[in-house]
Amino acid sequence: MATQGQVITCKAAVAWEPNKPLVIEDVQVAPPQAGEVRVKILYTALCHTDAYTWSGKDPEGLFPCILGHEAAGIVESVGEGVTEVKPGDHVIPCYQAECRECKFCKSGKTNLCGKVRAATGVGVMMNDRKSRFSINGKPIYHFMGTSTFSQYTVVHDVSVAKIDPNAPLEKVCLLGCGVPTGLGAVWNTAKVEPGSTVAIFGLGTVGLAVAEGAKAAGASRIIGLDIDSTKFDRAKNFGVTEFINPKDHEKPIQQVIVDVTDGGVDYSFECIGNVSVMRAALECCHKGWGTSVIVGVAASGQEISTRPFQLVTGRVWKGTAFGGFKSRSQVPWLVDKYMKKEIKVDEYITHNLTLEEINKAFDLMHDGGCLRVVLSVFE
């Protein structure tokens, strides 16, 4: 491409400070250095993690920054030594890197990767510990190693998954975060077996993906819990078989679930990020073998609690990041599953807007009727 090796000036939504509307700015995006990839972002979705950092509650949040981490695009250029992708490849940026060389990647026990975290955690690139974004010479921080609320972004080569060029980017952008997180919590972390009973706390995008994953795994009962009863009809389409609104009950919700499941569920999933709900999710699990998976991200500094006897008597408490999927290896597999109609993606998209309308998109996200808003970045 003609832009290779050049600084590109393009539009991006910049978070100048916490809780202030994002501003569409002309941003300079430097060429990729060694081990880096510059991507033209065509579609990006919004996730609650973006809102959390924007709110100022995230201790790792740095301003000014370019948020966004659930997206799809096309490689514009690559830096020295990059061999796995080339200009023109269709890709999904992955906040969860996969270098295949570090202690984590080699362990066979986790999808976490340690290679670039020291840089992505502080909003810069690994090579020179600097940002590739600037406005009139002032650096703008990266976010989660992805920064997809920009027409062009620079990512580490270990943080980009090459996908089927026939896949619709305006749909598969969702496979960069929320949907895999829910599916993988069931398939990889909990390993739900056929006939299992499941409880899901929170029926947003991730909770519905958990329901879909549980249905695919052959769960016999999938109990959806949410304080918004209007979400139940939609949840049925994703596999939820029964609905409980905690507001309708005097008793603690864990007791309600234990009572209707003959002692508790085999698996529960907390998809909210609320530490008191995490406790309820553990305690609604069956004595002897029940497993609860924490999927939601709680605010910084929050702590979980339960009585140790809950664990002594056989319950297991686990957590998951990106559903345990190895990003570069498995995101392309998820795209293929979508192309074969084996997993839902389109059904999670409730709104389509443009990058210019990003503040409206954030407002929509806090509305119960909204699952995912996809932004067209170049319209």
mmCIF file of C-alpha atoms in Angstrom:
data_model
loop_
_atom_site.group_PDB
_atom_site.id
_atom_site.type_symbol
_atom_site.label_atom_id
_atom_site.label_comp_id
_atom_site.label_asym_id
_atom_site.label_seq_id
_atom_site.Cartn_x
_atom_site.Cartn_y
_atom_site.Cartn_z
ATOM 1 C CA MET A 1 0.000 0.000 0.000
ATOM 2 C CA ALA A 2 1.066 3.585 -0.702
ATOM 3 C CA THR A 3 0.933 4.426 3.000
ATOM 4 C CA GLN A 4 3.547 1.820 3.967
ATOM 5 C CA GLY A 5 6.343 3.345 6.053
ATOM 6 C CA GLN A 6 4.474 6.661 6.304
ATOM 7 C CA VAL A 7 2.687 8.294 9.201
ATOM 8 C CA ILE A 8 -1.073 8.029 8.580
ATOM 9 C CA THR A 9 -3.412 10.778 9.728
ATOM 10 C CA CYS A 10 -6.891 9.399 10.370
ATOM 11 C CA LYS A 11 -9.978 9.774 12.547
ATOM 12 C CA ALA A 12 -10.080 8.278 16.041
ATOM 13 C CA ALA A 13 -12.308 8.664 19.096
ATOM 14 C CA VAL A 14 -10.055 9.986 21.852
ATOM 15 C CA ALA A 15 -10.800 9.765 25.569
ATOM 16 C CA TRP A 16 -9.072 12.907 26.826
ATOM 17 C CA GLU A 17 -10.133 12.394 30.431
ATOM 18 C CA PRO A 18 -12.349 10.070 32.470
ATOM 19 C CA ASN A 19 -16.110 10.369 32.054
ATOM 20 C CA LYS A 20 -15.916 13.158 29.470
ATOM 21 C CA PRO A 21 -17.439 12.499 26.028
ATOM 22 C CA LEU A 22 -15.021 10.967 23.534
ATOM 23 C CA VAL A 23 -13.841 13.400 20.874
ATOM 24 C CA ILE A 24 -13.354 12.529 17.203
ATOM 25 C CA GLU A 25 -9.863 13.816 16.404
ATOM 26 C CA ASP A 26 -7.342 13.707 13.570
ATOM 27 C CA VAL A 27 -4.701 11.362 14.960
ATOM 28 C CA GLN A 28 -1.242 10.578 13.606
ATOM 29 C CA VAL A 29 -0.512 6.847 13.540
ATOM 30 C CA ALA A 30 3.188 5.972 13.195
ATOM 31 C CA PRO A 31 4.359 3.064 11.000
ATOM 32 C CA PRO A 32 4.779 -0.322 12.701
ATOM 33 C CA GLN A 33 8.205 -1.095 14.172
ATOM 34 C CA ALA A 34 9.767 -4.554 14.419
ATOM 35 C CA GLY A 35 7.220 -7.136 15.533
ATOM 36 C CA GLU A 36 4.291 -4.774 14.981
ATOM 37 C CA VAL A 37 1.330 -4.647 12.615
ATOM 38 C CA ARG A 38 -0.646 -1.614 11.458
ATOM 39 C CA VAL A 39 -4.298 -2.474 10.899
ATOM 40 C CA LYS A 40 -7.042 -0.586 9.106
ATOM 41 C CA ILE A 41 -10.016 -1.058 11.463
ATOM 42 C CA LEU A 42 -13.283 -1.355 9.541
ATOM 43 C CA TYR A 43 -15.690 -2.313 12.327
ATOM 44 C CA THR A 44 -15.471 -2.110 16.090
ATOM 45 C CA ALA A 45 -17.947 -3.002 18.822
ATOM 46 C CA LEU A 46 -18.321 -1.595 22.313
ATOM 47 C CA CYS A 47 -17.780 -3.670 25.440
ATOM 48 C CA HIS A 48 -18.367 -2.842 29.104
ATOM 49 C CA THR A 49 -14.601 -3.009 29.685
ATOM 50 C CA ASP A 50 -14.225 0.088 27.486
ATOM 51 C CA ALA A 51 -16.841 1.866 29.602
ATOM 52 C CA TYR A 52 -15.143 0.733 32.817
ATOM 53 C CA THR A 53 -11.799 2.280 31.859
ATOM 54 C CA TRP A 54 -13.484 5.401 30.472
ATOM 55 C CA SER A 55 -15.299 5.821 33.819
ATOM 56 C CA GLY A 56 -11.968 6.382 35.585
ATOM 57 C CA LYS A 57 -12.418 3.398 37.923
ATOM 58 C CA ASP A 58 -9.738 1.302 36.204
ATOM 59 C CA PRO A 59 -6.373 1.747 37.994
ATOM 60 C CA GLU A 60 -4.578 0.856 34.750
ATOM 61 C CA GLY A 61 -6.610 3.432 32.830
ATOM 62 C CA LEU A 62 -4.397 6.113 31.281
ATOM 63 C CA PHE A 63 -5.529 9.323 29.620
ATOM 64 C CA PRO A 64 -5.585 10.571 26.959
ATOM 65 C CA CYS A 65 -6.126 7.229 25.241
ATOM 66 C CA ILE A 66 -7.884 5.490 22.385
ATOM 67 C CA LEU A 67 -10.195 2.806 23.767
ATOM 68 C CA GLY A 68 -11.705 -0.189 21.941
ATOM 69 C CA HIS A 69 -10.767 -3.870 21.850
ATOM 70 C CA GLU A 70 -13.469 -5.789 19.950
ATOM 71 C CA ALA A 71 -12.915 -5.240 16.243
ATOM 72 C CA ALA A 72 -11.970 -6.484 12.793
ATOM 73 C CA GLY A 73 -9.950 -5.043 9.966
ATOM 74 C CA ILE A 74 -7.321 -5.474 7.277
ATOM 75 C CA VAL A 75 -3.535 -5.383 7.656
ATOM 76 C CA GLU A 76 -2.184 -2.175 6.106
ATOM 77 C CA SER A 77 1.522 -2.808 6.734
ATOM 78 C CA VAL A 78 3.848 -4.858 8.920
ATOM 79 C CA GLY A 79 7.105 -4.142 10.708
ATOM 80 C CA GLU A 80 10.396 -5.945 10.417
ATOM 81 C CA GLY A 81 10.374 -9.643 11.292
ATOM 82 C CA VAL A 82 6.594 -10.090 11.050
ATOM 83 C CA THR A 83 5.914 -13.333 9.191
ATOM 84 C CA GLU A 84 2.459 -14.564 10.247
ATOM 85 C CA VAL A 85 0.436 -11.777 8.641
ATOM 86 C CA LYS A 86 0.935 -9.622 5.553
ATOM 87 C CA PRO A 87 -0.720 -6.538 4.065
ATOM 88 C CA GLY A 88 -4.236 -7.334 2.871
ATOM 89 C CA ASP A 89 -4.876 -10.099 5.423
ATOM 90 C CA HIS A 90 -8.172 -9.936 7.289
ATOM 91 C CA VAL A 91 -7.578 -9.915 11.026
ATOM 92 C CA ILE A 92 -9.100 -9.601 14.480
ATOM 93 C CA PRO A 93 -6.932 -7.748 17.018
ATOM 94 C CA CYS A 94 -6.663 -9.733 20.260
ATOM 95 C CA TYR A 95 -6.144 -8.093 23.641
ATOM 96 C CA GLN A 96 -5.139 -11.535 24.910
ATOM 97 C CA ALA A 97 -1.809 -12.106 23.140
ATOM 98 C CA GLU A 98 -0.354 -15.486 22.187
ATOM 99 C CA CYS A 99 3.417 -15.541 21.567
ATOM 100 C CA ARG A 100 3.779 -19.363 21.802
ATOM 101 C CA GLU A 101 7.213 -18.881 23.435
ATOM 102 C CA CYS A 102 6.723 -17.593 27.000
ATOM 103 C CA LYS A 103 6.303 -19.636 30.176
ATOM 104 C CA PHE A 104 2.516 -19.181 30.029
ATOM 105 C CA CYS A 105 2.139 -20.142 26.368
ATOM 106 C CA LYS A 106 4.381 -23.185 26.775
ATOM 107 C CA SER A 107 2.677 -24.425 29.948
ATOM 108 C CA GLY A 108 -0.296 -25.962 28.154
ATOM 109 C CA LYS A 109 -2.303 -24.852 31.197
ATOM 110 C CA THR A 110 -3.489 -21.358 30.306
ATOM 111 C CA ASN A 111 -4.335 -19.002 27.456
ATOM 112 C CA LEU A 112 -2.602 -16.118 29.212
ATOM 113 C CA CYS A 113 0.581 -14.801 27.601
ATOM 114 C CA GLY A 114 3.285 -12.774 29.279
ATOM 115 C CA LYS A 115 5.207 -11.447 26.296
ATOM 116 C CA VAL A 116 3.769 -7.947 25.799
ATOM 117 C CA ARG A 117 1.712 -7.441 28.958
ATOM 118 C CA ALA A 118 4.347 -5.194 30.570
ATOM 119 C CA ALA A 119 3.871 -2.730 27.698
ATOM 120 C CA THR A 120 0.143 -3.086 26.957
ATOM 121 C CA GLY A 121 -0.654 -2.611 30.649
ATOM 122 C CA VAL A 122 0.858 0.866 30.534
ATOM 123 C CA GLY A 123 -0.481 1.958 27.147
ATOM 124 C CA VAL A 124 2.656 1.650 25.017
ATOM 125 C CA MET A 125 4.372 -0.690 22.545
ATOM 126 C CA MET A 126 7.020 -3.184 23.682
ATOM 127 C CA ASN A 127 9.761 -2.166 21.268
ATOM 128 C CA ASP A 128 10.548 1.335 22.508
ATOM 129 C CA ARG A 129 7.975 1.743 25.317
ATOM 130 C CA LYS A 130 6.322 4.526 23.331
ATOM 131 C CA SER A 131 2.923 5.054 21.745
ATOM 132 C CA ARG A 132 2.307 4.936 17.982
ATOM 133 C CA PHE A 133 -0.529 7.465 18.346
ATOM 134 C CA SER A 134 -0.085 11.206 18.622
ATOM 135 C CA ILE A 135 -1.960 14.444 18.020
ATOM 136 C CA ASN A 136 0.294 17.302 16.933
ATOM 137 C CA GLY A 137 3.230 15.610 18.659
ATOM 138 C CA LYS A 138 1.389 14.831 21.922
ATOM 139 C CA PRO A 139 1.375 11.056 22.601
ATOM 140 C CA ILE A 140 -1.989 9.323 23.062
ATOM 141 C CA TYR A 141 -1.922 6.066 25.030
ATOM 142 C CA HIS A 142 -2.862 2.677 23.637
ATOM 143 C CA PHE A 143 -5.538 0.580 25.406
ATOM 144 C CA MET A 144 -5.391 -3.193 25.993
ATOM 145 C CA GLY A 145 -2.831 -3.431 23.192
ATOM 146 C CA THR A 146 -5.621 -2.899 20.632
ATOM 147 C CA SER A 147 -7.090 0.667 20.539
ATOM 148 C CA THR A 148 -9.737 -0.076 17.937
ATOM 149 C CA PHE A 149 -11.725 3.181 18.151
ATOM 150 C CA SER A 150 -9.411 4.464 15.422
ATOM 151 C CA GLN A 151 -9.394 4.057 11.642
ATOM 152 C CA TYR A 152 -5.828 2.754 11.923
ATOM 153 C CA THR A 153 -4.128 1.137 14.911
ATOM 154 C CA VAL A 154 -0.774 -0.501 15.626
ATOM 155 C CA VAL A 155 -0.705 -3.819 17.496
ATOM 156 C CA HIS A 156 1.956 -6.384 18.403
ATOM 157 C CA ASP A 157 2.168 -9.281 15.948
ATOM 158 C CA VAL A 158 1.418 -11.684 18.838
ATOM 159 C CA SER A 159 -1.911 -9.875 19.306
ATOM 160 C CA VAL A 160 -3.499 -10.322 15.904
ATOM 161 C CA ALA A 161 -5.426 -13.322 14.550
ATOM 162 C CA LYS A 162 -5.572 -13.921 10.792
ATOM 163 C CA ILE A 163 -9.059 -15.011 9.743
ATOM 164 C CA ASP A 164 -11.013 -16.272 6.719
ATOM 165 C CA PRO A 165 -11.180 -13.369 4.203
ATOM 166 C CA ASN A 166 -14.759 -14.365 3.339
ATOM 167 C CA ALA A 167 -16.029 -13.737 6.878
ATOM 168 C CA PRO A 168 -18.114 -10.538 7.225
ATOM 169 C CA LEU A 169 -15.977 -8.179 9.324
ATOM 170 C CA GLU A 170 -19.053 -6.259 10.537
ATOM 171 C CA LYS A 171 -20.156 -9.454 12.321
ATOM 172 C CA VAL A 172 -16.999 -11.352 13.317
ATOM 173 C CA CYS A 173 -15.583 -8.292 15.087
ATOM 174 C CA LEU A 174 -17.572 -9.642 18.068
ATOM 175 C CA LEU A 175 -15.215 -12.629 18.211
ATOM 176 C CA GLY A 176 -12.551 -10.328 19.661
ATOM 177 C CA CYS A 177 -14.014 -10.385 23.171
ATOM 178 C CA GLY A 178 -17.528 -10.989 24.500
ATOM 179 C CA VAL A 179 -18.817 -13.996 22.588
ATOM 180 C CA PRO A 180 -15.655 -16.135 22.961
ATOM 181 C CA THR A 181 -15.473 -15.188 26.647
ATOM 182 C CA GLY A 182 -18.900 -16.712 27.268
ATOM 183 C CA LEU A 183 -18.519 -19.755 25.031
ATOM 184 C CA GLY A 184 -15.058 -20.526 26.373
ATOM 185 C CA ALA A 185 -16.090 -20.161 30.017
ATOM 186 C CA VAL A 186 -18.347 -23.162 29.362
ATOM 187 C CA TRP A 187 -16.243 -25.223 26.945
ATOM 188 C CA ASN A 188 -12.704 -24.563 28.203
ATOM 189 C CA THR A 189 -12.904 -23.433 31.819
ATOM 190 C CA ALA A 190 -15.878 -25.329 33.266
ATOM 191 C CA LYS A 191 -15.966 -28.131 30.653
ATOM 192 C CA VAL A 192 -19.721 -28.530 31.082
ATOM 193 C CA GLU A 193 -20.901 -32.093 30.332
ATOM 194 C CA PRO A 194 -24.172 -33.252 28.735
ATOM 195 C CA GLY A 195 -27.053 -33.389 31.221
ATOM 196 C CA SER A 196 -25.561 -30.743 33.533
ATOM 197 C CA THR A 197 -27.547 -28.036 35.286
ATOM 198 C CA VAL A 198 -26.282 -24.485 34.820
ATOM 199 C CA ALA A 199 -27.040 -21.081 36.386
ATOM 200 C CA ILE A 200 -26.028 -17.849 34.661
ATOM 201 C CA PHE A 201 -25.951 -14.551 36.561
ATOM 202 C CA GLY A 202 -26.348 -11.612 34.172
ATOM 203 C CA LEU A 203 -27.917 -11.947 30.718
ATOM 204 C CA GLY A 204 -25.919 -9.458 28.696
ATOM 205 C CA THR A 205 -23.785 -10.503 25.719
ATOM 206 C CA VAL A 206 -21.403 -12.644 27.780
ATOM 207 C CA GLY A 207 -24.179 -14.308 29.779
ATOM 208 C CA LEU A 208 -26.077 -15.164 26.604
ATOM 209 C CA ALA A 209 -22.894 -16.593 25.085
ATOM 210 C CA VAL A 210 -22.558 -18.769 28.205
ATOM 211 C CA ALA A 211 -26.137 -19.952 27.616
ATOM 212 C CA GLU A 212 -25.365 -20.734 23.984
ATOM 213 C CA GLY A 213 -22.222 -22.624 24.987
ATOM 214 C CA ALA A 214 -24.111 -24.569 27.671
ATOM 215 C CA LYS A 215 -26.846 -25.530 25.217
ATOM 216 C CA ALA A 216 -24.224 -26.726 22.722
ATOM 217 C CA ALA A 217 -22.574 -28.738 25.527
ATOM 218 C CA GLY A 218 -25.873 -30.526 26.182
ATOM 219 C CA ALA A 219 -26.859 -28.942 29.516
ATOM 220 C CA SER A 220 -30.293 -30.140 30.647
ATOM 221 C CA ARG A 221 -31.319 -27.006 32.548
ATOM 222 C CA ILE A 222 -29.994 -23.509 31.920
ATOM 223 C CA ILE A 223 -31.279 -21.069 34.530
ATOM 224 C CA GLY A 224 -30.867 -17.406 33.615
ATOM 225 C CA LEU A 225 -30.801 -14.788 36.381
ATOM 226 C CA ASP A 226 -31.197 -11.068 35.835
ATOM 227 C CA ILE A 227 -32.930 -8.195 37.612
ATOM 228 C CA ASP A 228 -34.465 -7.161 34.264
ATOM 229 C CA SER A 229 -37.303 -9.572 33.433
ATOM 230 C CA THR A 230 -37.622 -8.169 29.900
ATOM 231 C CA LYS A 231 -34.394 -10.014 29.036
ATOM 232 C CA PHE A 232 -35.943 -13.466 29.390
ATOM 233 C CA ASP A 233 -37.660 -13.741 26.017
ATOM 234 C CA ARG A 234 -34.441 -12.983 24.197
ATOM 235 C CA ALA A 235 -32.467 -15.307 26.475
ATOM 236 C CA LYS A 236 -34.666 -18.257 25.442
ATOM 237 C CA ASN A 237 -33.310 -17.917 21.899
ATOM 238 C CA PHE A 238 -29.794 -18.476 23.261
ATOM 239 C CA GLY A 239 -30.667 -21.579 25.255
ATOM 240 C CA VAL A 240 -31.936 -20.351 28.646
ATOM 241 C CA THR A 241 -34.658 -22.765 29.770
ATOM 242 C CA GLU A 242 -35.939 -20.937 32.860
ATOM 243 C CA PHE A 243 -35.648 -17.461 34.296
ATOM 244 C CA ILE A 244 -35.355 -16.177 37.862
ATOM 245 C CA ASN A 245 -35.475 -12.513 38.814
ATOM 246 C CA PRO A 246 -33.795 -12.145 42.239
ATOM 247 C CA LYS A 247 -36.061 -9.158 42.906
ATOM 248 C CA ASP A 248 -39.066 -11.501 42.968
ATOM 249 C CA HIS A 249 -37.709 -13.423 45.982
ATOM 250 C CA GLU A 250 -37.310 -12.645 49.671
ATOM 251 C CA LYS A 251 -34.781 -15.438 50.250
ATOM 252 C CA PRO A 252 -31.116 -15.119 49.213
ATOM 253 C CA ILE A 253 -30.909 -16.039 45.542
ATOM 254 C CA GLN A 254 -28.469 -18.896 46.205
ATOM 255 C CA GLN A 255 -31.099 -20.527 48.429
ATOM 256 C CA VAL A 256 -33.785 -20.068 45.770
ATOM 257 C CA ILE A 257 -31.587 -21.894 43.231
ATOM 258 C CA VAL A 258 -30.636 -24.678 45.668
ATOM 259 C CA ASP A 259 -34.349 -25.237 46.363
ATOM 260 C CA VAL A 260 -35.379 -25.512 42.697
ATOM 261 C CA THR A 261 -32.443 -27.735 41.682
ATOM 262 C CA ASP A 262 -32.470 -30.389 44.394
ATOM 263 C CA GLY A 263 -29.343 -29.133 46.126
ATOM 264 C CA GLY A 264 -27.780 -26.760 43.647
ATOM 265 C CA VAL A 265 -26.473 -26.537 40.093
ATOM 266 C CA ASP A 266 -23.499 -28.373 38.629
ATOM 267 C CA TYR A 267 -22.073 -25.163 37.144
ATOM 268 C CA SER A 268 -22.654 -21.465 37.671
ATOM 269 C CA PHE A 269 -21.275 -18.450 35.830
ATOM 270 C CA GLU A 270 -21.060 -14.886 37.151
ATOM 271 C CA CYS A 271 -21.182 -12.539 34.134
ATOM 272 C CA ILE A 272 -21.656 -9.203 35.895
ATOM 273 C CA GLY A 273 -18.543 -8.339 37.897
ATOM 274 C CA ASN A 274 -20.352 -7.933 41.237
ATOM 275 C CA VAL A 275 -18.558 -9.539 44.183
ATOM 276 C CA SER A 276 -21.715 -10.249 46.189
ATOM 277 C CA VAL A 277 -23.217 -11.988 43.153
ATOM 278 C CA MET A 278 -19.978 -13.996 42.820
ATOM 279 C CA ARG A 279 -20.599 -15.312 46.320
ATOM 280 C CA ALA A 280 -24.192 -16.247 45.471
ATOM 281 C CA ALA A 281 -22.977 -17.963 42.297
ATOM 282 C CA LEU A 282 -20.574 -20.136 44.291
ATOM 283 C CA GLU A 283 -23.066 -20.941 47.015
ATOM 284 C CA CYS A 284 -25.806 -22.007 44.581
ATOM 285 C CA CYS A 285 -23.512 -24.806 43.352
ATOM 286 C CA HIS A 286 -24.099 -28.414 44.399
ATOM 287 C CA LYS A 287 -22.173 -29.715 47.383
ATOM 288 C CA GLY A 288 -19.442 -32.190 46.433
ATOM 289 C CA TRP A 289 -18.810 -31.131 42.847
ATOM 290 C CA GLY A 290 -20.384 -27.793 41.898
ATOM 291 C CA THR A 291 -18.091 -25.411 40.003
ATOM 292 C CA SER A 292 -18.555 -21.647 39.769
ATOM 293 C CA VAL A 293 -16.724 -19.621 37.136
ATOM 294 C CA ILE A 294 -16.092 -15.886 37.576
ATOM 295 C CA VAL A 295 -16.391 -14.284 34.149
ATOM 296 C CA GLY A 296 -17.341 -10.715 35.055
ATOM 297 C CA VAL A 297 -14.557 -8.288 35.968
ATOM 298 C CA ALA A 298 -15.120 -6.606 39.338
ATOM 299 C CA ALA A 299 -14.003 -3.064 40.038
ATOM 300 C CA SER A 300 -10.442 -2.627 41.241
ATOM 301 C CA GLY A 301 -9.826 -3.262 44.920
ATOM 302 C CA GLN A 302 -12.966 -5.360 45.418
ATOM 303 C CA GLU A 303 -12.611 -8.680 47.247
ATOM 304 C CA ILE A 304 -14.615 -11.907 47.185
ATOM 305 C CA SER A 305 -15.717 -13.766 50.280
ATOM 306 C CA THR A 306 -17.437 -16.964 51.318
ATOM 307 C CA ARG A 307 -17.090 -19.415 54.187
ATOM 308 C CA PRO A 308 -14.187 -21.825 53.656
ATOM 309 C CA PHE A 309 -16.601 -24.678 54.386
ATOM 310 C CA GLN A 310 -18.179 -24.013 50.979
ATOM 311 C CA LEU A 311 -14.906 -25.140 49.376
ATOM 312 C CA VAL A 312 -14.079 -27.809 51.955
ATOM 313 C CA THR A 313 -17.341 -29.498 50.995
ATOM 314 C CA GLY A 314 -16.311 -29.800 47.384
ATOM 315 C CA ARG A 315 -17.284 -26.666 45.539
ATOM 316 C CA VAL A 316 -14.729 -25.198 43.138
ATOM 317 C CA TRP A 317 -14.234 -21.480 42.422
ATOM 318 C CA LYS A 318 -12.550 -20.601 39.108
ATOM 319 C CA GLY A 319 -11.999 -17.611 36.876
ATOM 320 C CA THR A 320 -11.567 -17.174 33.150
ATOM 321 C CA ALA A 321 -10.061 -14.601 30.781
ATOM 322 C CA PHE A 322 -11.156 -14.538 27.135
ATOM 323 C CA GLY A 323 -12.872 -17.862 27.859
ATOM 324 C CA GLY A 324 -9.569 -19.714 27.988
ATOM 325 C CA PHE A 325 -9.186 -19.444 24.211
ATOM 326 C CA LYS A 326 -5.691 -19.048 22.783
ATOM 327 C CA SER A 327 -6.233 -15.998 20.646
ATOM 328 C CA ARG A 328 -4.174 -16.416 17.490
ATOM 329 C CA SER A 329 -4.764 -20.163 17.304
ATOM 330 C CA GLN A 330 -8.441 -20.304 18.180
ATOM 331 C CA VAL A 331 -10.109 -17.062 17.051
ATOM 332 C CA PRO A 332 -9.751 -18.235 13.411
ATOM 333 C CA TRP A 333 -11.416 -21.526 14.478
ATOM 334 C CA LEU A 334 -14.302 -19.581 16.041
ATOM 335 C CA VAL A 335 -14.674 -17.589 12.806
ATOM 336 C CA ASP A 336 -14.851 -20.872 10.893
ATOM 337 C CA LYS A 337 -17.508 -22.152 13.306
ATOM 338 C CA TYR A 338 -19.515 -18.996 12.670
ATOM 339 C CA MET A 339 -19.162 -19.427 8.897
ATOM 340 C CA LYS A 340 -20.550 -22.966 9.285
ATOM 341 C CA LYS A 341 -23.449 -21.526 11.354
ATOM 342 C CA GLU A 342 -22.320 -23.519 14.398
ATOM 343 C CA ILE A 343 -22.210 -20.461 16.679
ATOM 344 C CA LYS A 344 -24.313 -17.303 16.777
ATOM 345 C CA VAL A 345 -22.808 -13.875 16.200
ATOM 346 C CA ASP A 346 -25.347 -11.751 14.286
ATOM 347 C CA GLU A 347 -27.939 -12.258 17.033
ATOM 348 C CA TYR A 348 -25.851 -10.322 19.559
ATOM 349 C CA ILE A 349 -25.770 -7.177 17.398
ATOM 350 C CA THR A 350 -28.688 -4.955 18.371
ATOM 351 C CA HIS A 351 -27.460 -1.621 16.982
ATOM 352 C CA ASN A 352 -25.283 -0.399 14.103
ATOM 353 C CA LEU A 353 -23.831 3.122 14.224
ATOM 354 C CA THR A 354 -20.763 4.989 12.952
ATOM 355 C CA LEU A 355 -17.550 5.991 14.747
ATOM 356 C CA GLU A 356 -18.841 9.593 14.791
ATOM 357 C CA GLU A 357 -21.803 8.387 16.908
ATOM 358 C CA ILE A 358 -19.644 6.662 19.537
ATOM 359 C CA ASN A 359 -20.966 8.673 22.490
ATOM 360 C CA LYS A 360 -24.518 7.732 21.544
ATOM 361 C CA ALA A 361 -23.307 4.105 21.344
ATOM 362 C CA PHE A 362 -22.006 4.251 24.926
ATOM 363 C CA ASP A 363 -25.362 5.632 26.083
ATOM 364 C CA LEU A 364 -27.151 2.770 24.309
ATOM 365 C CA MET A 365 -24.903 0.194 25.935
ATOM 366 C CA HIS A 366 -26.316 0.966 29.363
ATOM 367 C CA ASP A 367 -29.835 0.318 28.094
ATOM 368 C CA GLY A 368 -31.211 -3.164 28.869
ATOM 369 C CA GLY A 369 -32.374 -3.709 25.288
ATOM 370 C CA CYS A 370 -28.852 -3.334 23.912
ATOM 371 C CA LEU A 371 -26.379 -6.193 23.547
ATOM 372 C CA ARG A 372 -23.653 -5.118 21.126
ATOM 373 C CA VAL A 373 -23.351 -1.892 19.174
ATOM 374 C CA VAL A 374 -21.149 -2.247 16.085
ATOM 375 C CA LEU A 375 -19.579 0.927 14.703
ATOM 376 C CA SER A 376 -18.665 1.355 11.069
ATOM 377 C CA VAL A 377 -15.313 3.124 11.396
ATOM 378 C CA PHE A 378 -15.045 4.671 7.940
ATOM 379 C CA GLU A 379 -18.617 5.917 7.424
#
